[in-house]
Coordinates of C-alpha atoms in Angstrom, one line a residue:
Chain A
M1 CA 21.7 -40.8 -74.8
K2 CA 19.4 -40.2 -71.7
K3 CA 17.5 -43.4 -72.7
I4 CA 20.7 -45.4 -72.9
I5 CA 22.0 -44.2 -69.5
G6 CA 18.6 -44.9 -68.0
I7 CA 18.4 -48.4 -69.3
L8 CA 22.0 -49.1 -68.2
V9 CA 21.3 -47.9 -64.7
F10 CA 18.0 -49.9 -64.6
V11 CA 19.8 -53.1 -65.7
L12 CA 22.5 -52.5 -63.0
I13 CA 19.9 -52.1 -60.3
V14 CA 18.0 -55.2 -61.4
L15 CA 21.3 -57.2 -61.5
F16 CA 22.2 -56.1 -58.0
L17 CA 18.8 -56.9 -56.6
V18 CA 18.6 -60.3 -58.2
L19 CA 22.1 -61.1 -56.9
G20 CA 21.1 -59.9 -53.5
F21 CA 17.8 -61.8 -53.2
N22 CA 19.5 -65.1 -54.1
Q23 CA 21.6 -65.2 -51.0
E24 CA 20.9 -68.1 -48.7
K25 CA 19.5 -67.1 -45.3
L26 CA 18.2 -70.3 -43.8
N27 CA 20.5 -70.8 -40.8
N28 CA 19.3 -71.5 -37.3
Q29 CA 21.5 -69.5 -35.0
K30 CA 21.9 -65.8 -35.9
I31 CA 23.8 -62.8 -34.6
G32 CA 23.5 -59.2 -35.5
V33 CA 26.3 -56.6 -36.1
I34 CA 26.0 -52.8 -36.2
A35 CA 29.1 -51.1 -37.5
P36 CA 30.0 -48.1 -39.7
L37 CA 30.4 -49.8 -43.0
S38 CA 30.2 -46.7 -45.1
G39 CA 31.0 -43.1 -44.3
F40 CA 34.2 -41.7 -42.8
L41 CA 34.8 -44.5 -40.4
A42 CA 34.2 -47.3 -42.9
D43 CA 37.8 -48.6 -42.4
Y44 CA 37.1 -49.2 -38.8
G45 CA 33.7 -50.9 -39.5
E46 CA 35.5 -53.1 -42.1
E47 CA 37.8 -54.3 -39.3
I48 CA 34.8 -55.2 -37.1
K49 CA 33.1 -57.0 -40.0
K50 CA 36.3 -59.0 -40.9
G51 CA 36.7 -59.9 -37.2
V52 CA 33.1 -61.3 -37.2
L53 CA 33.5 -63.3 -40.4
D54 CA 36.9 -64.7 -39.3
V55 CA 35.4 -66.7 -36.5
L56 CA 31.8 -67.2 -37.3
P57 CA 31.1 -70.9 -37.1
E58 CA 29.4 -72.7 -39.9
G59 CA 25.6 -72.9 -39.6
V60 CA 25.5 -69.6 -37.8
S61 CA 24.3 -66.6 -39.9
V62 CA 25.1 -63.0 -39.4
V63 CA 23.1 -59.9 -40.2
I64 CA 25.4 -56.9 -40.6
E65 CA 23.8 -53.5 -40.5
D66 CA 25.5 -50.2 -41.4
D67 CA 24.9 -47.2 -39.1
Q68 CA 27.4 -44.8 -40.6
C69 CA 28.2 -43.8 -37.0
E70 CA 24.9 -41.9 -36.9
P71 CA 22.5 -42.3 -34.0
A72 CA 19.3 -42.3 -36.0
K73 CA 20.6 -44.8 -38.5
A74 CA 21.8 -47.0 -35.6
V75 CA 18.4 -46.9 -34.1
S76 CA 16.9 -48.1 -37.4
A77 CA 19.5 -50.9 -37.6
F78 CA 18.8 -51.9 -34.0
K79 CA 15.0 -52.0 -34.5
K80 CA 15.4 -54.1 -37.6
L81 CA 17.7 -56.6 -35.9
S82 CA 15.5 -56.8 -32.8
E83 CA 12.1 -56.8 -34.5
I84 CA 12.5 -58.3 -37.9
D85 CA 15.6 -60.5 -37.7
K86 CA 14.9 -61.3 -34.1
V87 CA 18.5 -61.7 -33.1
S88 CA 19.3 -62.1 -29.4
I89 CA 22.9 -60.8 -29.5
I90 CA 24.3 -57.9 -31.3
I91 CA 28.0 -57.2 -31.8
G92 CA 28.4 -53.4 -31.6
P93 CA 27.5 -50.6 -32.4
G94 CA 31.1 -49.6 -33.1
C95 CA 30.8 -45.9 -32.5
G96 CA 30.1 -43.8 -29.4
S97 CA 27.0 -41.9 -30.5
P98 CA 25.1 -44.9 -31.7
Q99 CA 26.0 -46.7 -28.5
E100 CA 24.5 -43.9 -26.5
A101 CA 21.3 -43.9 -28.7
I102 CA 20.8 -47.6 -28.5
A103 CA 21.6 -48.2 -24.8
P104 CA 18.3 -46.9 -23.4
L105 CA 16.3 -48.8 -26.0
M106 CA 17.8 -52.1 -24.9
K107 CA 16.2 -51.9 -21.4
D108 CA 12.9 -53.2 -22.7
K109 CA 14.1 -55.5 -25.4
D110 CA 15.1 -59.2 -25.3
I111 CA 18.5 -58.5 -26.7
V112 CA 22.1 -58.3 -25.5
S113 CA 24.9 -56.3 -27.0
I114 CA 28.7 -56.9 -26.9
L115 CA 30.9 -54.0 -27.8
S116 CA 34.3 -54.7 -29.2
S117 CA 35.6 -51.1 -28.9
A118 CA 36.7 -49.1 -25.9
A119 CA 33.6 -47.2 -24.9
S120 CA 32.1 -45.0 -22.1
S121 CA 31.7 -46.8 -18.8
N122 CA 28.1 -45.8 -18.2
L123 CA 26.6 -47.9 -21.0
Y124 CA 26.0 -51.0 -18.9
E125 CA 23.8 -49.1 -16.5
T126 CA 21.9 -47.1 -19.2
S127 CA 21.1 -50.3 -21.1
G128 CA 19.7 -52.0 -18.0
G129 CA 22.8 -54.2 -17.8
K130 CA 22.5 -55.5 -21.4
M131 CA 25.5 -53.8 -23.0
F132 CA 28.8 -55.5 -22.4
N133 CA 32.2 -54.4 -23.5
V134 CA 35.1 -56.8 -24.1
Q135 CA 37.4 -53.8 -24.1
Y136 CA 38.2 -51.6 -21.0
S137 CA 36.6 -48.2 -20.6
L138 CA 38.1 -45.2 -22.2
E139 CA 38.2 -43.5 -18.8
D140 CA 40.3 -46.3 -17.4
E141 CA 42.6 -46.3 -20.4
S142 CA 43.4 -42.6 -19.9
K143 CA 43.9 -43.1 -16.2
F144 CA 46.4 -45.8 -17.0
I145 CA 48.3 -43.5 -19.4
A146 CA 48.3 -40.7 -16.8
E147 CA 49.8 -43.1 -14.3
K148 CA 52.5 -44.4 -16.7
I149 CA 53.5 -40.8 -17.6
S150 CA 53.7 -39.9 -13.9
E151 CA 55.8 -43.0 -13.2
S152 CA 58.3 -41.9 -15.8
G153 CA 58.8 -38.7 -13.8
Y154 CA 57.2 -36.4 -16.3
K155 CA 55.6 -33.3 -14.9
K156 CA 54.4 -31.3 -17.9
V157 CA 52.4 -32.9 -20.7
L158 CA 51.0 -31.5 -24.0
L159 CA 47.5 -33.0 -24.4
I160 CA 46.5 -33.2 -28.0
Q161 CA 42.8 -33.5 -28.5
Y162 CA 40.1 -33.5 -31.2
Q163 CA 36.4 -32.5 -31.1
N164 CA 34.9 -35.9 -31.0
A165 CA 33.4 -38.0 -28.3
F166 CA 36.3 -40.6 -28.2
S167 CA 39.0 -37.9 -27.9
K168 CA 37.0 -35.8 -25.4
T169 CA 36.4 -38.8 -23.1
H170 CA 40.1 -39.6 -23.1
S171 CA 41.1 -36.0 -22.4
E172 CA 38.6 -35.4 -19.6
S173 CA 39.7 -38.6 -17.8
F174 CA 43.4 -37.8 -18.3
K175 CA 42.9 -34.3 -16.8
R176 CA 41.3 -35.8 -13.8
N177 CA 44.0 -38.3 -13.2
F178 CA 47.3 -36.6 -14.1
N179 CA 48.9 -34.7 -11.3
G180 CA 51.4 -32.6 -13.2
E181 CA 50.8 -29.6 -15.5
I182 CA 48.7 -30.1 -18.7
V183 CA 48.8 -27.8 -21.7
E184 CA 45.9 -28.5 -24.1
A185 CA 46.3 -28.4 -27.9
N186 CA 42.8 -28.4 -29.5
Y187 CA 42.1 -29.4 -33.1
F188 CA 38.7 -28.3 -34.2
S189 CA 38.6 -30.2 -37.5
E190 CA 39.6 -33.7 -38.3
T191 CA 41.1 -32.5 -41.6
E192 CA 43.3 -29.8 -40.0
D193 CA 47.0 -30.1 -40.7
A194 CA 48.8 -31.0 -37.4
L195 CA 51.1 -28.0 -37.9
S196 CA 48.4 -25.4 -37.5
V197 CA 48.0 -25.9 -33.8
L198 CA 51.4 -27.3 -32.9
T199 CA 53.2 -24.1 -34.0
K200 CA 51.7 -22.3 -31.0
F201 CA 53.6 -24.6 -28.6
K202 CA 57.0 -24.9 -30.3
N203 CA 58.6 -22.4 -27.9
Q204 CA 57.4 -24.2 -24.8
V205 CA 59.2 -27.1 -23.1
F206 CA 57.3 -30.3 -22.3
D207 CA 58.2 -33.7 -20.8
A208 CA 55.8 -35.7 -22.9
I209 CA 52.9 -35.6 -25.3
F210 CA 49.7 -37.5 -25.1
V211 CA 47.8 -37.9 -28.4
T212 CA 44.2 -38.9 -27.7
D213 CA 43.1 -39.5 -31.3
V214 CA 44.8 -41.2 -34.2
T215 CA 43.6 -38.5 -36.5
F216 CA 46.7 -36.6 -35.4
F217 CA 48.9 -39.2 -37.0
F218 CA 46.8 -39.3 -40.2
N219 CA 47.4 -35.5 -40.4
Q220 CA 51.2 -35.9 -40.4
G221 CA 51.5 -35.2 -36.7
V222 CA 54.8 -37.0 -36.2
E223 CA 56.5 -35.2 -39.1
R224 CA 55.2 -31.9 -37.8
L225 CA 56.6 -32.5 -34.3
K226 CA 60.0 -33.3 -35.8
Q227 CA 59.8 -30.2 -38.0
L228 CA 59.2 -28.0 -35.0
G229 CA 61.9 -29.7 -33.0
M230 CA 59.4 -31.0 -30.4
N231 CA 61.3 -34.3 -29.7
Y232 CA 59.4 -35.5 -26.7
P233 CA 58.2 -39.0 -25.9
V234 CA 54.7 -39.5 -27.4
Y235 CA 52.0 -41.5 -25.7
S236 CA 48.7 -42.6 -27.2
Q237 CA 46.0 -45.2 -27.0
Y238 CA 45.3 -48.7 -28.4
A239 CA 44.1 -47.5 -31.8
V240 CA 47.6 -46.7 -33.0
E241 CA 47.9 -50.5 -33.6
L242 CA 45.3 -50.4 -36.4
P243 CA 47.1 -51.6 -39.6
T244 CA 46.5 -48.3 -41.3
V245 CA 48.0 -46.3 -38.4
I246 CA 51.1 -48.2 -37.5
P247 CA 53.3 -46.9 -40.4
L248 CA 52.4 -43.3 -39.5
V249 CA 53.3 -43.1 -35.8
G250 CA 57.1 -43.3 -35.7
D251 CA 58.0 -43.9 -32.1
V252 CA 55.1 -44.1 -29.6
Y253 CA 54.2 -45.6 -26.3
Y254 CA 50.6 -46.8 -26.0
S255 CA 48.2 -48.5 -23.8
F256 CA 46.9 -51.8 -25.0
P257 CA 44.4 -54.4 -23.9
D258 CA 46.0 -57.4 -22.1
N259 CA 45.4 -60.9 -23.4
L260 CA 45.3 -60.2 -27.2
S261 CA 47.1 -62.8 -29.2
R262 CA 47.6 -61.3 -32.7
E263 CA 49.6 -58.1 -33.1
G264 CA 48.4 -55.4 -35.5
E265 CA 44.8 -56.6 -35.5
V266 CA 43.4 -55.0 -32.4
V267 CA 39.9 -54.2 -33.5
R268 CA 39.6 -57.5 -35.4
E269 CA 40.9 -59.5 -32.5
L270 CA 38.6 -57.8 -30.0
T271 CA 35.7 -58.5 -32.3
R272 CA 36.7 -62.2 -32.7
Q273 CA 36.7 -62.4 -28.9
S274 CA 33.2 -60.8 -28.8
V275 CA 31.9 -63.3 -31.3
D276 CA 33.4 -66.2 -29.4
L277 CA 31.7 -65.0 -26.2
A278 CA 28.4 -64.6 -28.1
M279 CA 28.6 -68.1 -29.5
K280 CA 29.3 -69.6 -26.1
A281 CA 26.3 -67.7 -24.7
L282 CA 24.1 -68.8 -27.6
D283 CA 25.2 -72.5 -27.3
K284 CA 24.4 -72.5 -23.6
C285 CA 21.2 -70.4 -23.6
G286 CA 19.7 -70.5 -27.0
E287 CA 17.7 -67.4 -27.6
N288 CA 16.9 -66.8 -23.9
T289 CA 18.3 -63.3 -23.3
V290 CA 17.9 -63.5 -19.5
C291 CA 20.2 -66.5 -19.5
I292 CA 22.6 -64.9 -22.0
K293 CA 22.8 -61.8 -19.8
D294 CA 23.4 -64.0 -16.7
Y295 CA 26.0 -66.0 -18.6
L296 CA 27.9 -62.9 -19.5
D297 CA 27.6 -61.4 -16.1
N298 CA 29.0 -64.5 -14.5
S299 CA 31.6 -65.4 -17.1
G300 CA 34.3 -63.6 -15.1
E301 CA 35.1 -61.5 -18.2
F302 CA 33.2 -58.5 -17.0
L303 CA 32.7 -56.3 -14.0
S304 CA 29.6 -54.2 -14.3
G305 CA 29.6 -54.9 -18.1
V306 CA 33.1 -53.7 -18.7
S307 CA 36.0 -56.1 -19.4
T308 CA 38.1 -57.0 -16.4
R309 CA 41.2 -57.3 -18.7
G310 CA 44.2 -55.4 -17.7
F311 CA 46.4 -52.9 -19.6
V312 CA 49.9 -53.2 -20.9
L313 CA 52.1 -50.4 -22.1
K314 CA 53.5 -51.2 -25.6
R315 CA 55.8 -49.4 -27.9
I316 CA 56.0 -48.8 -31.7
E317 CA 59.5 -47.9 -32.8
N318 CA 60.2 -46.7 -36.4
G319 CA 56.8 -48.1 -37.5
K320 CA 57.3 -51.5 -35.9
I321 CA 55.8 -53.0 -32.8
V322 CA 58.5 -53.8 -30.3
S323 CA 58.3 -55.7 -27.0
F324 CA 58.4 -53.4 -24.1
Chain B
M1 CA 5.9 -53.5 -36.1
E2 CA 8.1 -51.3 -33.9
Y3 CA 10.6 -51.1 -36.8
L4 CA 7.8 -49.8 -39.1
I5 CA 6.7 -47.4 -36.5
H6 CA 10.2 -46.1 -36.1
I7 CA 10.5 -45.5 -39.9
A8 CA 7.1 -43.7 -39.8
I9 CA 8.3 -41.4 -37.0
I10 CA 11.5 -40.6 -38.9
F11 CA 9.4 -40.0 -42.0
A12 CA 7.1 -37.6 -40.1
I13 CA 10.1 -35.6 -38.8
Y14 CA 11.8 -35.4 -42.2
G15 CA 8.4 -34.7 -43.9
G16 CA 8.1 -31.6 -41.6
L17 CA 11.6 -30.5 -42.3
A18 CA 11.1 -30.9 -46.1
V19 CA 7.8 -29.1 -46.2
S20 CA 9.3 -26.2 -44.2
L21 CA 12.4 -26.0 -46.4
N22 CA 10.3 -26.0 -49.5
L23 CA 8.7 -22.7 -48.4
I24 CA 12.1 -21.1 -48.8
V25 CA 13.7 -23.0 -51.7
G26 CA 10.7 -24.0 -53.7
Y27 CA 8.2 -21.2 -53.2
T28 CA 10.5 -18.3 -52.7
G29 CA 13.4 -19.5 -54.9
L30 CA 16.1 -19.0 -52.2
L31 CA 18.6 -21.8 -52.1
S32 CA 19.1 -22.2 -48.4
V33 CA 21.6 -24.8 -47.2
T34 CA 21.2 -24.1 -43.5
H35 CA 18.0 -26.0 -42.4
A36 CA 19.9 -28.5 -40.3
A37 CA 21.1 -25.6 -38.1
F38 CA 17.6 -24.7 -37.1
Y39 CA 16.7 -28.3 -36.8
G40 CA 19.7 -28.6 -34.4
I41 CA 18.8 -25.5 -32.4
G42 CA 15.3 -27.0 -31.8
A43 CA 16.9 -30.3 -30.8
Y44 CA 19.4 -28.8 -28.4
A45 CA 16.8 -26.4 -26.9
T46 CA 14.6 -29.4 -26.1
A47 CA 17.5 -31.5 -24.9
I48 CA 18.9 -28.9 -22.6
M49 CA 15.6 -27.7 -21.2
L50 CA 14.5 -31.3 -20.5
T51 CA 17.8 -32.6 -19.0
A52 CA 19.2 -29.6 -17.2
Y53 CA 16.1 -27.5 -16.3
D54 CA 13.3 -30.1 -15.9
F55 CA 11.0 -28.2 -18.3
G56 CA 8.2 -30.2 -20.0
F57 CA 8.5 -31.3 -23.6
F58 CA 5.9 -28.9 -24.9
A59 CA 7.4 -26.0 -23.1
S60 CA 10.7 -27.0 -24.6
I61 CA 9.2 -26.9 -28.1
I62 CA 8.1 -23.3 -27.5
G63 CA 11.6 -22.6 -26.2
G64 CA 13.1 -24.1 -29.3
V65 CA 10.8 -22.2 -31.6
L66 CA 11.5 -18.9 -29.9
I67 CA 15.3 -19.3 -29.9
S68 CA 15.3 -20.5 -33.5
S69 CA 13.0 -17.7 -34.6
I70 CA 15.2 -15.0 -32.8
I71 CA 18.4 -16.4 -34.4
A72 CA 16.7 -16.7 -37.8
L73 CA 15.5 -13.1 -37.5
L74 CA 19.1 -11.9 -36.8
I75 CA 20.7 -14.1 -39.5
G76 CA 17.8 -13.6 -41.9
F77 CA 18.2 -9.8 -41.6
V78 CA 21.6 -10.2 -43.3
M79 CA 20.6 -13.1 -45.6
S80 CA 17.6 -11.4 -47.0
R81 CA 19.9 -8.9 -48.7
F82 CA 21.4 -11.6 -50.8
K83 CA 20.0 -13.7 -53.6
E84 CA 20.9 -16.7 -55.8
D85 CA 24.4 -18.1 -55.3
Y86 CA 25.3 -15.6 -52.6
Y87 CA 22.3 -16.5 -50.6
A88 CA 23.3 -20.2 -50.8
L89 CA 26.9 -19.3 -49.7
V90 CA 25.8 -17.2 -46.7
S91 CA 23.4 -19.9 -45.6
F92 CA 26.1 -22.5 -46.0
G93 CA 28.4 -20.4 -43.7
F94 CA 25.7 -20.0 -41.1
N95 CA 25.2 -23.8 -40.9
I96 CA 29.0 -24.2 -40.3
I97 CA 28.9 -21.5 -37.5
V98 CA 26.0 -23.2 -35.7
Y99 CA 27.6 -26.6 -36.1
S100 CA 30.8 -25.2 -34.5
I101 CA 28.8 -23.7 -31.7
F102 CA 27.2 -27.1 -31.0
L103 CA 30.6 -28.7 -31.0
N104 CA 32.6 -26.1 -29.0
W105 CA 30.2 -24.5 -26.4
Q106 CA 30.8 -27.4 -24.2
E107 CA 29.4 -26.0 -20.9
V108 CA 26.0 -25.9 -22.6
T109 CA 26.0 -28.5 -25.3
R110 CA 28.5 -31.0 -23.9
G111 CA 30.3 -30.7 -27.3
P112 CA 31.2 -33.9 -29.1
L113 CA 30.0 -36.0 -26.1
G114 CA 26.4 -35.1 -26.9
I115 CA 23.4 -35.0 -24.6
P116 CA 22.1 -38.4 -23.5
G117 CA 19.0 -39.3 -21.4
I118 CA 16.5 -36.9 -23.1
N119 CA 13.0 -37.9 -21.9
R120 CA 10.1 -38.7 -24.0
P121 CA 7.1 -36.3 -23.7
S122 CA 4.1 -36.6 -21.5
L123 CA 0.9 -34.5 -21.5
F124 CA -1.7 -34.4 -18.7
G125 CA -0.4 -37.7 -17.3
F126 CA -0.3 -39.4 -20.7
D127 CA 3.1 -40.7 -21.5
F128 CA 4.4 -40.8 -25.1
S129 CA 7.2 -43.3 -24.3
E130 CA 5.6 -46.0 -26.3
S131 CA 6.6 -46.0 -30.0
W132 CA 3.0 -45.9 -31.3
S133 CA 2.0 -43.0 -29.1
F134 CA 5.1 -41.1 -30.2
L135 CA 4.1 -41.9 -33.8
L136 CA 0.7 -40.3 -33.2
L137 CA 2.4 -37.2 -31.7
S138 CA 4.8 -36.9 -34.7
L139 CA 2.0 -37.3 -37.2
V140 CA 0.0 -34.6 -35.4
F141 CA 2.9 -32.2 -35.5
G142 CA 3.6 -33.2 -39.1
L143 CA 0.1 -32.4 -40.1
I144 CA 0.1 -29.1 -38.3
L145 CA 3.4 -28.2 -40.1
Y146 CA 1.8 -29.3 -43.4
G147 CA -1.3 -27.3 -42.6
I148 CA 0.6 -24.1 -41.8
S149 CA 2.6 -24.5 -45.0
A150 CA -0.5 -25.1 -47.1
F151 CA -2.1 -22.1 -45.6
I152 CA 0.9 -19.9 -46.3
V153 CA 1.3 -21.0 -49.9
N154 CA -2.4 -20.5 -50.7
S155 CA -2.5 -17.1 -49.1
S156 CA -1.7 -13.7 -50.7
F157 CA 1.6 -13.9 -48.7
G158 CA 2.4 -17.2 -50.5
R159 CA 1.6 -15.6 -53.9
V160 CA 4.1 -12.8 -53.1
L161 CA 6.7 -15.4 -52.2
K162 CA 6.2 -17.0 -55.6
A163 CA 6.4 -13.6 -57.3
I164 CA 9.8 -13.1 -55.5
R165 CA 10.9 -16.4 -57.0
E166 CA 9.8 -15.4 -60.5
D167 CA 11.0 -11.8 -60.6
E168 CA 12.2 -10.0 -57.5
K169 CA 12.9 -6.7 -59.2
A170 CA 9.5 -6.5 -60.8
L171 CA 7.9 -7.0 -57.4
S172 CA 10.0 -4.2 -56.0
V173 CA 8.8 -1.9 -58.7
F174 CA 5.2 -2.5 -57.4
G175 CA 6.3 -1.3 -54.0
Y176 CA 6.7 -4.6 -52.2
N177 CA 9.6 -4.7 -49.7
V178 CA 10.9 -8.1 -50.8
N179 CA 13.5 -8.3 -48.0
V180 CA 10.7 -8.3 -45.4
F181 CA 8.9 -11.2 -47.1
K182 CA 12.2 -13.1 -47.5
L183 CA 12.9 -12.5 -43.8
A184 CA 9.4 -13.5 -42.7
I185 CA 9.4 -16.8 -44.6
F186 CA 12.9 -17.6 -43.4
V187 CA 11.9 -17.1 -39.7
I188 CA 8.7 -19.2 -40.2
S189 CA 10.6 -22.0 -41.8
A190 CA 13.3 -21.9 -39.1
A191 CA 10.6 -22.2 -36.4
M192 CA 9.1 -25.2 -38.1
A193 CA 12.5 -26.9 -38.4
A194 CA 13.0 -26.3 -34.7
V195 CA 9.7 -28.2 -33.9
C196 CA 11.1 -31.2 -35.9
G197 CA 14.4 -30.9 -34.0
S198 CA 12.5 -31.1 -30.7
L199 CA 10.7 -34.2 -31.8
F200 CA 13.9 -35.8 -33.0
A201 CA 15.7 -35.1 -29.7
S202 CA 12.9 -36.5 -27.6
Y203 CA 12.5 -39.6 -29.9
I204 CA 16.1 -40.6 -30.2
T205 CA 16.8 -39.5 -26.6
F206 CA 20.4 -38.7 -27.5
I207 CA 21.8 -35.9 -29.7
D208 CA 25.3 -34.8 -30.7
P209 CA 26.5 -32.2 -33.2
S210 CA 27.2 -34.8 -36.0
T211 CA 23.4 -35.0 -36.7
F212 CA 23.2 -31.3 -37.6
G213 CA 26.0 -30.6 -39.9
L214 CA 26.1 -29.5 -43.5
N215 CA 25.4 -33.0 -44.8
E216 CA 22.1 -33.0 -43.1
S217 CA 21.1 -29.7 -44.7
I218 CA 22.1 -31.2 -48.1
F219 CA 20.1 -34.3 -47.3
I220 CA 16.9 -32.2 -46.6
L221 CA 17.6 -30.2 -49.7
A222 CA 17.9 -33.5 -51.7
I223 CA 14.5 -34.6 -50.3
I224 CA 12.7 -31.5 -51.7
I225 CA 14.5 -31.6 -55.0
L226 CA 13.7 -35.2 -55.4
G227 CA 10.1 -34.7 -54.3
G228 CA 9.6 -31.6 -56.4
L229 CA 10.1 -27.9 -55.6
A230 CA 7.1 -25.7 -54.9
N231 CA 4.9 -28.7 -54.2
L232 CA 4.1 -29.7 -50.6
R233 CA 2.9 -33.1 -51.5
G234 CA 6.2 -33.5 -53.4
S235 CA 8.2 -32.8 -50.2
V236 CA 6.2 -35.5 -48.3
L237 CA 6.8 -37.9 -51.2
G238 CA 10.5 -37.0 -51.3
A239 CA 10.8 -37.6 -47.6
L240 CA 9.0 -41.0 -48.0
A241 CA 11.3 -42.0 -50.8
L242 CA 14.6 -41.0 -49.2
I243 CA 13.8 -42.4 -45.8
L244 CA 12.2 -45.6 -47.0
L245 CA 14.7 -46.5 -49.8
P246 CA 17.7 -47.2 -47.5
E247 CA 15.5 -49.2 -45.2
I248 CA 14.2 -51.3 -48.1
L249 CA 17.7 -51.9 -49.2
R250 CA 18.5 -53.3 -45.8
F251 CA 16.4 -56.3 -46.8
V252 CA 18.2 -57.0 -50.0
G253 CA 20.5 -59.9 -48.9
F254 CA 23.7 -58.9 -50.7
P255 CA 26.7 -61.1 -49.9
T256 CA 27.7 -60.1 -46.4
D257 CA 31.2 -58.8 -47.1
I258 CA 30.0 -56.2 -49.7
A259 CA 26.4 -55.6 -48.6
A260 CA 26.8 -52.1 -47.2
Q261 CA 28.7 -50.9 -50.2
M262 CA 26.2 -52.5 -52.6
R263 CA 23.3 -50.8 -50.9
Q264 CA 25.0 -47.5 -51.3
V265 CA 25.6 -48.2 -55.0
V266 CA 21.9 -49.2 -55.6
Y267 CA 20.7 -46.1 -53.6
G268 CA 22.9 -43.8 -55.7
L269 CA 21.8 -45.5 -58.9
L270 CA 18.2 -45.1 -58.1
L271 CA 18.6 -41.4 -57.4
I272 CA 20.4 -41.0 -60.7
L273 CA 17.6 -42.8 -62.5
L274 CA 15.0 -40.6 -60.8
M275 CA 16.8 -37.4 -61.6
L276 CA 17.4 -38.5 -65.2
Y277 CA 13.7 -39.0 -65.9
R278 CA 12.2 -36.5 -63.5
P279 CA 14.7 -33.6 -63.2
Q280 CA 11.9 -31.4 -61.9
G281 CA 11.4 -34.0 -59.1
L282 CA 8.5 -36.4 -58.6
L283 CA 5.8 -33.7 -58.3
G284 CA 7.8 -30.6 -59.0
E285 CA 6.4 -27.3 -60.3
Y286 CA 9.6 -25.3 -60.3
K287 CA 13.2 -26.1 -61.3
L288 CA 16.2 -24.5 -59.6

């Protein structure tokens, strides 16, 4: 029995390897991608990958590396792309920790990166001006939400936050920019049922709720709010428009990047725009990264590496995007 | 070349981690699932001492080792009273506690935001910021950790550890205080893991709690099981295999839209194959 299983496994491996080595890899222009293609954020990485493959012109090849959202694996992926594959432009990394780990390495490398996700605003500086972001910064996004909530005349907000870098950056910026009273609801685990923390606040009265992380919606947050009679307007950020999240959010107001054509495909659309920019830069500059950096700096798309695009406030009502 | 050097550095760090964990699991027979906690304590000690207090790298290693040893002493005092499954469960719990502290003690660790901008080491004016120089440093530390481990397992102390693994009660009958030996090796191993953590923090220049969770402890355990328990060369070989394998698979040009998943499948299949034919690990002398 052991022998049979062994032979079966061996045959499978050989088959996979033979299939793999037969792939054609002889194109001239090449870009790299670093995204979480396995692990708990694989869905998000898949959206990035699909966005790249959607608009990649013929004759251009792509090397996609998986970082599982881990800094050390992202560094491996980055070193391979820069040293072995010798790409001049990378799309990604998609996650915050890998972005922080790679940014300082970019200073001394002939390589430029375009991020397609909202990220921290300091990356351009840390990377020596080589990490660009087609999305606005997380800090600015929260500032925008804080302003919108204030404009609606709301004075007391329940701030729902999780223990991850994305959520934390949002919360910190929101706290700096909102003038009214903030009550913080902290979830310590991403698998925690939304009810566990919300129950503590059911007897308090709020004007609005700001949800910093879509994990809340995955954990039945909307149903739990209804269950506790907490029928306040809910605000959140752009990630609620991910295809897997929309059906879970009920009614929500959310910030969204301006100038995106296709609804319900936010990550994919931002990635498409990143690839378009990368291709324009490659067409103009070839592999010359100084020229690529200059091109991106002067493209009018970025200010200190961060997209100059504006924000809009959108709304999802009963699981459907409505104009607002 | 830089890519190969990077892999070699990661291998040196994980080699050190594996060798130190083998002292507890392989030689003493205690299934500890908490090594990433001490690895993390070393990394955070270095990151905080370097970024917030301007200490030198080598001072920060000493700091990490001291903090890790003191914590290991306190925790080990409790853990040394347990054995077998209970020991594993307690160690498991400790890893979760430490991970939660990294995540929630935000004034010190910056929580989920992590600590960026950790400097590379320098010594007497020599800067280890180049990859090759950091590789030399990592290999030196790796060899020191290997040397310490080899000295321990070949000493009379090491023989007592093996005896604890084989029959703890029999050893007690001969008047040995087994709890003291279990505590001692736990503290030594934790201190060694902290050194690896310091190297990791300084090399990657950014750390956050996600690197030091339970998964990481299980990964280090997998290295020593694959390499072979109670064999130091096996730990090194296991680290080489588990660090190198995913990197080799990056070069297998699977179709782009399924490449990452296929690599995971092949990685898993190779591990199954290895365990099927070498359940005692590549160079193992002892089976859990």
